[in-house]
Amino acid sequence: MDDTRWLTAEQEDAWRSVMAVIMLLPGALDAQLQRDARLTHAGYVVLSALSEAPERTIRMSRLAMMANMSMSRLSHLVDRLSAQGWVERRPDPKDGRSTMAVLTDAGWEKVVDTAPGHVENVRTLIFDALTPEQVAALKGISASIAGRLDPENKLGGCSGGVRRTG
């Protein structure tokens, strides 16, 4: 007896649309950021998270969770961002074993300069194609799925770097 819960035709069509978004959106976001700001999407996510943090500072281990990266990948990325003068590493004053990532003033300016183009790209790729009702549905659907994928909210309600800065 086959106990497989196969998708209905409607679910399969929906799944194929979700897969297309999953596969195409990262490249489209990355291409715009690379072209306009010489920054990867991952780099922008890190800079943006730091820009929204108190004192523009986050413990590296927490930042890795928020950016959904391994510590090794984040460390390499922070090295590249540091070489640009956008991020500094500092010891955690409360725990000498931990390292803090700190957004520099130059990093803040990079986020401020980059955010408008990124937001326009997000609007163009996603929100301009949707009605207000579809936006509300997208929010609810995405929150439900994210809740299953990240039940402990390790991403911390990742903003995706499109909040207004300033």
CSV table of N, CA and C in Angstrom, one decimal:
chain,number,residue,atom,x,y,z
A,1,MET,N,0.8,-1.2,0.0
A,1,MET,CA,0.0,0.0,0.0
A,1,MET,C,0.9,1.2,0.0
A,2,ASP,N,0.6,2.2,-0.8
A,2,ASP,CA,1.4,3.4,-1.0
A,2,ASP,C,0.8,4.5,0.0
A,3,ASP,N,1.5,4.9,1.0
A,3,ASP,CA,1.1,5.9,1.9
A,3,ASP,C,1.5,7.3,1.6
A,4,THR,N,2.2,7.5,0.4
A,4,THR,CA,2.7,8.8,0.0
A,4,THR,C,1.5,9.8,-0.2
A,5,ARG,N,1.7,10.9,0.4
A,5,ARG,CA,0.7,12.0,0.2
A,5,ARG,C,1.1,12.8,-1.0
A,6,TRP,N,0.6,12.4,-2.1
A,6,TRP,CA,1.0,13.1,-3.4
A,6,TRP,C,0.3,14.5,-3.4
A,7,LEU,N,0.9,15.4,-4.2
A,7,LEU,CA,0.3,16.7,-4.3
A,7,LEU,C,-0.8,16.6,-5.3
A,8,THR,N,-1.8,17.4,-5.0
A,8,THR,CA,-2.9,17.6,-6.0
A,8,THR,C,-2.4,18.3,-7.2
A,9,ALA,N,-3.2,18.4,-8.2
A,9,ALA,CA,-2.8,19.1,-9.4
A,9,ALA,C,-2.6,20.6,-9.1
A,10,GLU,N,-3.5,21.1,-8.3
A,10,GLU,CA,-3.4,22.6,-7.9
A,10,GLU,C,-2.2,22.8,-7.0
A,11,GLN,N,-1.9,21.9,-6.1
A,11,GLN,CA,-0.7,22.0,-5.2
A,11,GLN,C,0.6,21.9,-6.1
A,12,GLU,N,0.6,21.0,-7.0
A,12,GLU,CA,1.7,20.8,-7.9
A,12,GLU,C,2.0,22.1,-8.7
A,13,ASP,N,0.9,22.7,-9.2
A,13,ASP,CA,1.1,24.0,-9.9
A,13,ASP,C,1.6,25.1,-9.0
A,14,ALA,N,1.1,25.2,-7.8
A,14,ALA,CA,1.6,26.2,-6.8
A,14,ALA,C,3.1,25.9,-6.5
A,15,TRP,N,3.4,24.6,-6.3
A,15,TRP,CA,4.8,24.3,-5.9
A,15,TRP,C,5.7,24.6,-7.0
A,16,ARG,N,5.3,24.4,-8.3
A,16,ARG,CA,6.2,24.8,-9.4
A,16,ARG,C,6.4,26.3,-9.4
A,17,SER,N,5.4,27.1,-9.1
A,17,SER,CA,5.6,28.5,-9.0
A,17,SER,C,6.5,28.9,-7.9
A,18,VAL,N,6.4,28.3,-6.8
A,18,VAL,CA,7.3,28.6,-5.6
A,18,VAL,C,8.7,28.2,-6.0
A,19,MET,N,8.9,27.1,-6.6
A,19,MET,CA,10.2,26.7,-7.0
A,19,MET,C,10.9,27.7,-8.0
A,20,ALA,N,10.1,28.2,-8.9
A,20,ALA,CA,10.6,29.2,-9.9
A,20,ALA,C,11.1,30.4,-9.1
A,21,VAL,N,10.3,30.9,-8.1
A,21,VAL,CA,10.7,32.0,-7.3
A,21,VAL,C,12.0,31.7,-6.6
A,22,ILE,N,12.0,30.5,-5.9
A,22,ILE,CA,13.2,30.2,-5.1
A,22,ILE,C,14.4,30.1,-6.0
A,23,MET,N,14.3,29.7,-7.2
A,23,MET,CA,15.5,29.5,-8.1
A,23,MET,C,15.9,30.8,-8.8
A,24,LEU,N,14.9,31.7,-9.1
A,24,LEU,CA,15.2,32.9,-9.9
A,24,LEU,C,15.5,34.1,-9.1
A,25,LEU,N,14.8,34.3,-7.9
A,25,LEU,CA,14.9,35.5,-7.1
A,25,LEU,C,16.3,35.8,-6.6
A,26,PRO,N,17.0,34.8,-6.0
A,26,PRO,CA,18.3,35.2,-5.5
A,26,PRO,C,19.2,35.7,-6.6
A,27,GLY,N,19.2,35.2,-7.7
A,27,GLY,CA,20.1,35.7,-8.8
A,27,GLY,C,19.7,37.1,-9.2
A,28,ALA,N,18.4,37.3,-9.3
A,28,ALA,CA,18.0,38.7,-9.7
A,28,ALA,C,18.3,39.7,-8.7
A,29,LEU,N,18.2,39.4,-7.4
A,29,LEU,CA,18.6,40.3,-6.3
A,29,LEU,C,20.1,40.5,-6.3
A,30,ASP,N,20.8,39.5,-6.5
A,30,ASP,CA,22.3,39.5,-6.5
A,30,ASP,C,22.8,40.3,-7.7
A,31,ALA,N,22.2,40.1,-8.9
A,31,ALA,CA,22.7,40.8,-10.1
A,31,ALA,C,22.5,42.3,-9.9
A,32,GLN,N,21.4,42.8,-9.4
A,32,GLN,CA,21.2,44.2,-9.2
A,32,GLN,C,22.2,44.8,-8.2
A,33,LEU,N,22.4,44.1,-7.1
A,33,LEU,CA,23.3,44.6,-6.1
A,33,LEU,C,24.8,44.6,-6.7
A,34,GLN,N,25.2,43.6,-7.4
A,34,GLN,CA,26.5,43.5,-8.0
A,34,GLN,C,26.7,44.7,-9.0
A,35,ARG,N,25.7,44.8,-9.8
A,35,ARG,CA,25.8,45.9,-10.9
A,35,ARG,C,25.8,47.3,-10.3
A,36,ASP,N,24.9,47.6,-9.4
A,36,ASP,CA,24.8,48.9,-8.9
A,36,ASP,C,25.7,49.3,-7.7
A,37,ALA,N,26.0,48.3,-6.9
A,37,ALA,CA,26.7,48.6,-5.6
A,37,ALA,C,28.0,47.8,-5.4
A,38,ARG,N,28.3,46.9,-6.4
A,38,ARG,CA,29.5,46.0,-6.2
A,38,ARG,C,29.4,45.2,-4.9
A,39,LEU,N,28.2,44.7,-4.6
A,39,LEU,CA,28.0,44.0,-3.4
A,39,LEU,C,27.1,42.8,-3.6
A,40,THR,N,27.5,41.7,-3.0
A,40,THR,CA,26.6,40.5,-3.1
A,40,THR,C,25.3,40.7,-2.2
A,41,HIS,N,24.3,39.9,-2.5
A,41,HIS,CA,23.1,40.0,-1.7
A,41,HIS,C,23.4,39.6,-0.3
A,42,ALA,N,24.3,38.6,-0.1
A,42,ALA,CA,24.7,38.1,1.2
A,42,ALA,C,25.4,39.3,2.0
A,43,GLY,N,26.3,40.0,1.3
A,43,GLY,CA,26.9,41.1,1.9
A,43,GLY,C,25.9,42.2,2.3
A,44,TYR,N,25.0,42.5,1.4
A,44,TYR,CA,24.0,43.5,1.7
A,44,TYR,C,23.1,43.1,2.9
A,45,VAL,N,22.8,41.8,3.0
A,45,VAL,CA,22.0,41.3,4.2
A,45,VAL,C,22.7,41.5,5.5
A,46,VAL,N,24.0,41.3,5.5
A,46,VAL,CA,24.9,41.5,6.7
A,46,VAL,C,25.0,42.9,7.0
A,47,LEU,N,25.3,43.8,6.0
A,47,LEU,CA,25.4,45.2,6.3
A,47,LEU,C,24.0,45.8,6.8
A,48,SER,N,23.0,45.3,6.2
A,48,SER,CA,21.6,45.8,6.6
A,48,SER,C,21.3,45.4,8.0
A,49,ALA,N,21.6,44.1,8.3
A,49,ALA,CA,21.3,43.7,9.7
A,49,ALA,C,22.1,44.5,10.7
A,50,LEU,N,23.3,44.8,10.4
A,50,LEU,CA,24.1,45.6,11.3
A,50,LEU,C,23.6,47.0,11.4
A,51,SER,N,23.1,47.5,10.3
A,51,SER,CA,22.5,48.9,10.3
A,51,SER,C,21.3,49.0,11.2
A,52,GLU,N,20.6,47.9,11.4
A,52,GLU,CA,19.4,47.9,12.2
A,52,GLU,C,19.6,47.6,13.6
A,53,ALA,N,20.8,47.1,13.9
A,53,ALA,CA,21.1,46.6,15.3
A,53,ALA,C,21.5,47.8,16.2
A,54,PRO,N,21.2,47.6,17.5
A,54,PRO,CA,21.6,48.7,18.5
A,54,PRO,C,23.1,48.9,18.4
A,55,GLU,N,23.5,50.1,18.3
A,55,GLU,CA,24.9,50.5,18.2
A,55,GLU,C,25.6,49.9,16.9
A,56,ARG,N,24.8,49.4,16.0
A,56,ARG,CA,25.3,48.8,14.7
A,56,ARG,C,26.2,47.7,15.0
A,57,THR,N,25.9,46.9,16.0
A,57,THR,CA,26.8,45.8,16.5
A,57,THR,C,26.0,44.5,16.7
A,58,ILE,N,26.5,43.4,16.2
A,58,ILE,CA,25.9,42.1,16.5
A,58,ILE,C,27.0,41.1,16.7
A,59,ARG,N,26.8,40.2,17.7
A,59,ARG,CA,27.7,39.1,17.9
A,59,ARG,C,27.8,38.3,16.6
A,60,MET,N,29.0,37.8,16.2
A,60,MET,CA,29.2,37.1,15.0
A,60,MET,C,28.3,35.8,15.0
A,61,SER,N,28.2,35.1,16.1
A,61,SER,CA,27.4,33.9,16.1
A,61,SER,C,25.9,34.2,15.8
A,62,ARG,N,25.4,35.3,16.4
A,62,ARG,CA,24.0,35.7,16.1
A,62,ARG,C,23.9,36.2,14.7
A,63,LEU,N,24.8,36.9,14.2
A,63,LEU,CA,24.7,37.4,12.8
A,63,LEU,C,24.7,36.2,11.8
A,64,ALA,N,25.5,35.2,12.1
A,64,ALA,CA,25.5,34.0,11.2
A,64,ALA,C,24.1,33.4,11.2
A,65,MET,N,23.4,33.3,12.4
A,65,MET,CA,22.1,32.8,12.4
A,65,MET,C,21.1,33.7,11.6
A,66,MET,N,21.2,35.0,11.8
A,66,MET,CA,20.3,35.9,11.2
A,66,MET,C,20.5,35.9,9.7
A,67,ALA,N,21.7,35.7,9.2
A,67,ALA,CA,22.0,35.7,7.8
A,67,ALA,C,21.9,34.3,7.2
A,68,ASN,N,21.6,33.3,8.0
A,68,ASN,CA,21.5,31.9,7.6
A,68,ASN,C,22.8,31.4,6.9
A,69,MET,N,23.9,31.7,7.6
A,69,MET,CA,25.2,31.3,7.1
A,69,MET,C,26.0,30.5,8.2
A,70,SER,N,26.9,29.7,7.7
A,70,SER,CA,27.8,29.0,8.6
A,70,SER,C,28.7,30.1,9.2
A,71,MET,N,29.3,29.8,10.3
A,71,MET,CA,30.3,30.8,10.9
A,71,MET,C,31.5,30.9,9.9
A,72,SER,N,31.9,29.9,9.3
A,72,SER,CA,33.0,30.0,8.3
A,72,SER,C,32.6,30.9,7.1
A,73,ARG,N,31.5,30.7,6.6
A,73,ARG,CA,31.1,31.6,5.4
A,73,ARG,C,30.9,33.0,5.9
A,74,LEU,N,30.3,33.2,7.0
A,74,LEU,CA,30.2,34.6,7.5
A,74,LEU,C,31.6,35.2,7.8
A,75,SER,N,32.5,34.4,8.4
A,75,SER,CA,33.8,35.0,8.6
A,75,SER,C,34.5,35.4,7.3
A,76,HIS,N,34.4,34.6,6.3
A,76,HIS,CA,35.0,35.0,5.0
A,76,HIS,C,34.3,36.3,4.5
A,77,LEU,N,33.0,36.3,4.6
A,77,LEU,CA,32.3,37.5,4.1
A,77,LEU,C,32.7,38.8,4.9
A,78,VAL,N,32.8,38.6,6.2
A,78,VAL,CA,33.1,39.8,7.0
A,78,VAL,C,34.6,40.2,6.7
A,79,ASP,N,35.4,39.3,6.4
A,79,ASP,CA,36.8,39.6,6.0
A,79,ASP,C,36.7,40.5,4.7
A,80,ARG,N,35.9,40.1,3.7
A,80,ARG,CA,35.7,41.0,2.5
A,80,ARG,C,35.1,42.3,2.8
A,81,LEU,N,34.1,42.3,3.7
A,81,LEU,CA,33.5,43.6,4.1
A,81,LEU,C,34.4,44.5,4.8
A,82,SER,N,35.3,43.9,5.7
A,82,SER,CA,36.3,44.6,6.4
A,82,SER,C,37.3,45.2,5.5
A,83,ALA,N,37.7,44.5,4.5
A,83,ALA,CA,38.7,45.0,3.5
A,83,ALA,C,38.2,46.2,2.8
A,84,GLN,N,36.9,46.3,2.7
A,84,GLN,CA,36.3,47.5,2.1
A,84,GLN,C,36.1,48.7,3.1
A,85,GLY,N,36.3,48.4,4.4
A,85,GLY,CA,36.2,49.4,5.4
A,85,GLY,C,34.8,49.5,5.9
A,86,TRP,N,33.9,48.5,5.6
A,86,TRP,CA,32.5,48.6,6.0
A,86,TRP,C,32.2,48.0,7.3
A,87,VAL,N,33.0,47.0,7.8
A,87,VAL,CA,32.7,46.3,9.0
A,87,VAL,C,34.0,46.1,9.7
A,88,GLU,N,33.9,46.2,11.1
A,88,GLU,CA,35.1,45.9,11.9
A,88,GLU,C,34.7,44.7,12.8
A,89,ARG,N,35.7,44.0,13.3
A,89,ARG,CA,35.6,43.0,14.3
A,89,ARG,C,36.1,43.5,15.6
A,90,ARG,N,35.4,43.3,16.7
A,90,ARG,CA,35.8,43.7,18.0
A,90,ARG,C,35.5,42.6,19.0
A,91,PRO,N,36.3,42.5,20.0
A,91,PRO,CA,36.0,41.5,21.0
A,91,PRO,C,34.7,41.9,21.8
A,92,ASP,N,33.9,40.9,22.2
A,92,ASP,CA,32.7,41.2,22.9
A,92,ASP,C,33.1,41.6,24.3
A,93,PRO,N,32.8,42.8,24.7
A,93,PRO,CA,33.2,43.3,26.1
A,93,PRO,C,32.6,42.5,27.2
A,94,LYS,N,31.5,41.8,26.9
A,94,LYS,CA,30.8,41.0,28.0
A,94,LYS,C,31.3,39.5,28.0
A,95,ASP,N,32.0,39.1,26.9
A,95,ASP,CA,32.4,37.7,26.8
A,95,ASP,C,33.6,37.7,25.9
A,96,GLY,N,34.8,37.7,26.4
A,96,GLY,CA,36.1,37.8,25.6
A,96,GLY,C,36.2,36.6,24.6
A,97,ARG,N,35.4,35.6,24.7
A,97,ARG,CA,35.6,34.5,23.8
A,97,ARG,C,34.8,34.7,22.5
A,98,SER,N,33.9,35.7,22.5
A,98,SER,CA,33.1,36.0,21.4
A,98,SER,C,33.6,37.3,20.6
A,99,THR,N,33.2,37.4,19.4
A,99,THR,CA,33.6,38.5,18.5
A,99,THR,C,32.3,39.2,18.1
A,100,MET,N,32.4,40.5,18.0
A,100,MET,CA,31.3,41.3,17.6
A,100,MET,C,31.6,41.9,16.2
A,101,ALA,N,30.6,41.9,15.3
A,101,ALA,CA,30.7,42.6,14.0
A,101,ALA,C,30.1,44.0,14.2
A,102,VAL,N,30.9,45.0,13.8
A,102,VAL,CA,30.4,46.4,13.9
A,102,VAL,C,30.4,47.1,12.6
A,103,LEU,N,29.3,47.7,12.3
A,103,LEU,CA,29.2,48.5,11.0
A,103,LEU,C,29.9,49.8,11.2
A,104,THR,N,30.8,50.1,10.3
A,104,THR,CA,31.6,51.4,10.4
A,104,THR,C,30.7,52.5,9.8
A,105,ASP,N,31.2,53.7,10.0
A,105,ASP,CA,30.5,54.8,9.3
A,105,ASP,C,30.5,54.7,7.8
A,106,ALA,N,31.6,54.2,7.2
A,106,ALA,CA,31.6,53.9,5.8
A,106,ALA,C,30.6,52.8,5.4
A,107,GLY,N,30.4,51.8,6.3
A,107,GLY,CA,29.5,50.8,6.1
A,107,GLY,C,28.0,51.3,6.1
A,108,TRP,N,27.8,52.2,7.1
A,108,TRP,CA,26.5,52.8,7.2
A,108,TRP,C,26.2,53.6,5.9
A,109,GLU,N,27.2,54.3,5.4
A,109,GLU,CA,27.0,55.1,4.1
A,109,GLU,C,26.7,54.1,3.0
A,110,LYS,N,27.4,53.0,3.0
A,110,LYS,CA,27.2,52.0,1.9
A,110,LYS,C,25.7,51.5,1.9
A,111,VAL,N,25.2,51.2,3.1
A,111,VAL,CA,23.8,50.7,3.2
A,111,VAL,C,22.9,51.9,2.8
A,112,VAL,N,23.1,53.1,3.2
A,112,VAL,CA,22.2,54.2,2.9
A,112,VAL,C,22.2,54.4,1.3
A,113,ASP,N,23.4,54.3,0.7
A,113,ASP,CA,23.5,54.5,-0.7
A,113,ASP,C,22.9,53.4,-1.5
A,114,THR,N,23.0,52.2,-1.0
A,114,THR,CA,22.6,51.0,-1.7
A,114,THR,C,21.1,50.7,-1.5
A,115,ALA,N,20.5,51.0,-0.4
A,115,ALA,CA,19.1,50.6,-0.1
A,115,ALA,C,18.1,51.1,-1.1
A,116,PRO,N,18.2,52.3,-1.6
A,116,PRO,CA,17.1,52.7,-2.6
A,116,PRO,C,17.1,51.9,-3.8
A,117,GLY,N,18.2,51.5,-4.4
A,117,GLY,CA,18.2,50.7,-5.6
A,117,GLY,C,17.7,49.3,-5.3
A,118,HIS,N,18.1,48.7,-4.1
A,118,HIS,CA,17.7,47.4,-3.7
A,118,HIS,C,16.2,47.4,-3.5
A,119,VAL,N,15.6,48.4,-2.8
A,119,VAL,CA,14.2,48.5,-2.6
A,119,VAL,C,13.4,48.6,-3.9
A,120,GLU,N,13.9,49.4,-4.8
A,120,GLU,CA,13.3,49.5,-6.1
A,120,GLU,C,13.3,48.2,-6.8
A,121,ASN,N,14.4,47.4,-6.7
A,121,ASN,CA,14.4,46.1,-7.4
A,121,ASN,C,13.4,45.2,-6.7
A,122,VAL,N,13.3,45.2,-5.4
A,122,VAL,CA,12.3,44.3,-4.7
A,122,VAL,C,10.9,44.7,-5.1
A,123,ARG,N,10.6,46.0,-5.2
A,123,ARG,CA,9.3,46.5,-5.6
A,123,ARG,C,9.0,46.0,-7.1
A,124,THR,N,10.0,46.2,-8.0
A,124,THR,CA,9.8,45.8,-9.4
A,124,THR,C,9.6,44.3,-9.5
A,125,LEU,N,10.4,43.5,-8.8
A,125,LEU,CA,10.4,42.0,-9.0
A,125,LEU,C,9.2,41.4,-8.3
A,126,ILE,N,8.7,42.0,-7.2
A,126,ILE,CA,7.7,41.3,-6.4
A,126,ILE,C,6.4,42.2,-6.3
A,127,PHE,N,6.5,43.3,-5.6
A,127,PHE,CA,5.3,44.0,-5.2
A,127,PHE,C,4.6,44.7,-6.3
A,128,ASP,N,5.2,45.2,-7.4
A,128,ASP,CA,4.5,45.8,-8.5
A,128,ASP,C,3.6,44.9,-9.2
A,129,ALA,N,3.8,43.6,-9.1
A,129,ALA,CA,3.0,42.6,-9.8
A,129,ALA,C,1.8,42.2,-8.9
A,130,LEU,N,1.7,42.7,-7.7
A,130,LEU,CA,0.7,42.2,-6.7
A,130,LEU,C,-0.3,43.3,-6.4
A,131,THR,N,-1.5,42.9,-6.1
A,131,THR,CA,-2.6,43.8,-5.6
A,131,THR,C,-2.3,43.9,-4.0
A,132,PRO,N,-2.9,44.8,-3.4
A,132,PRO,CA,-2.8,44.9,-1.9
A,132,PRO,C,-3.3,43.6,-1.2
A,133,GLU,N,-4.3,43.0,-1.8
A,133,GLU,CA,-4.8,41.7,-1.2
A,133,GLU,C,-3.8,40.6,-1.3
A,134,GLN,N,-3.1,40.6,-2.5
A,134,GLN,CA,-2.1,39.6,-2.7
A,134,GLN,C,-0.9,39.8,-1.8
A,135,VAL,N,-0.5,41.1,-1.6
A,135,VAL,CA,0.6,41.4,-0.6
A,135,VAL,C,0.2,40.9,0.8
A,136,ALA,N,-1.0,41.1,1.2
A,136,ALA,CA,-1.4,40.6,2.5
A,136,ALA,C,-1.4,39.1,2.5
A,137,ALA,N,-1.8,38.4,1.5
A,137,ALA,CA,-1.8,37.0,1.4
A,137,ALA,C,-0.4,36.5,1.4
A,138,LEU,N,0.5,37.1,0.6
A,138,LEU,CA,1.9,36.7,0.6
A,138,LEU,C,2.5,36.8,1.9
A,139,LYS,N,2.2,37.9,2.7
A,139,LYS,CA,2.8,38.0,4.0
A,139,LYS,C,2.3,36.9,4.9
A,140,GLY,N,1.1,36.5,4.9
A,140,GLY,CA,0.6,35.5,5.7
A,140,GLY,C,1.1,34.1,5.3
A,141,ILE,N,1.1,33.9,4.0
A,141,ILE,CA,1.7,32.6,3.5
A,141,ILE,C,3.1,32.4,3.8
A,142,SER,N,3.9,33.5,3.6
A,142,SER,CA,5.4,33.4,3.9
A,142,SER,C,5.6,33.3,5.4
A,143,ALA,N,4.8,33.9,6.2
A,143,ALA,CA,5.0,33.8,7.7
A,143,ALA,C,4.7,32.4,8.1
A,144,SER,N,3.7,31.8,7.5
A,144,SER,CA,3.3,30.4,7.9
A,144,SER,C,4.4,29.4,7.5
A,145,ILE,N,4.9,29.6,6.3
A,145,ILE,CA,6.0,28.7,5.8
A,145,ILE,C,7.3,28.9,6.7
A,146,ALA,N,7.6,30.2,6.9
A,146,ALA,CA,8.8,30.5,7.6
A,146,ALA,C,8.7,30.0,9.1
A,147,GLY,N,7.5,30.0,9.6
A,147,GLY,CA,7.4,29.5,11.0
A,147,GLY,C,7.7,28.0,11.1
A,148,ARG,N,7.4,27.3,10.0
A,148,ARG,CA,7.7,25.8,9.9
A,148,ARG,C,9.2,25.6,9.7
A,149,LEU,N,9.8,26.5,8.9
A,149,LEU,CA,11.2,26.3,8.5
A,149,LEU,C,12.2,26.8,9.6
A,150,ASP,N,11.7,27.8,10.4
A,150,ASP,CA,12.5,28.5,11.4
A,150,ASP,C,11.6,28.6,12.7
A,151,PRO,N,11.2,27.5,13.3
A,151,PRO,CA,10.3,27.5,14.5
A,151,PRO,C,10.9,28.3,15.7
A,152,GLU,N,12.2,28.3,15.8
A,152,GLU,CA,12.8,29.1,16.9
A,152,GLU,C,13.1,30.5,16.5
A,153,ASN,N,12.7,30.9,15.3
A,153,ASN,CA,12.9,32.3,14.8
A,153,ASN,C,14.4,32.7,14.9
A,154,LYS,N,15.2,31.8,14.5
A,154,LYS,CA,16.7,32.1,14.5
A,154,LYS,C,17.0,33.2,13.5
A,155,LEU,N,16.3,33.4,12.5
A,155,LEU,CA,16.5,34.5,11.5
A,155,LEU,C,16.1,35.8,12.1
A,156,GLY,N,15.4,35.8,13.2
A,156,GLY,CA,15.0,37.0,13.9
A,156,GLY,C,14.1,37.9,13.1
A,157,GLY,N,13.2,37.3,12.3
A,157,GLY,CA,12.3,38.1,11.5
A,157,GLY,C,13.1,38.9,10.5
A,158,CYS,N,14.0,38.2,9.8
A,158,CYS,CA,14.9,38.9,8.9
A,158,CYS,C,14.1,39.8,8.0
A,159,SER,N,14.6,41.1,7.9
A,159,SER,CA,13.9,42.1,7.1
A,159,SER,C,14.3,42.0,5.7
A,160,GLY,N,15.4,41.3,5.4
A,160,GLY,CA,15.8,41.2,4.0
A,160,GLY,C,16.4,42.5,3.5
A,161,GLY,N,16.6,43.4,4.4
A,161,GLY,CA,17.4,44.7,4.1
A,161,GLY,C,16.6,45.7,3.2
A,162,VAL,N,15.3,45.8,3.5
A,162,VAL,CA,14.5,46.8,2.7
A,162,VAL,C,13.9,47.8,3.6
A,163,ARG,N,14.2,47.8,4.8
A,163,ARG,CA,13.6,48.9,5.7
A,163,ARG,C,14.3,50.2,5.4
A,164,ARG,N,13.5,51.2,5.7
A,164,ARG,CA,14.1,52.6,5.5
A,164,ARG,C,15.3,52.8,6.5
A,165,THR,N,16.3,53.3,6.0
A,165,THR,CA,17.5,53.6,6.8
A,165,THR,C,17.5,55.1,7.1
A,166,GLY,N,17.8,55.4,8.4
A,166,GLY,CA,17.9,56.9,8.7
A,166,GLY,C,16.8,57.4,9.5
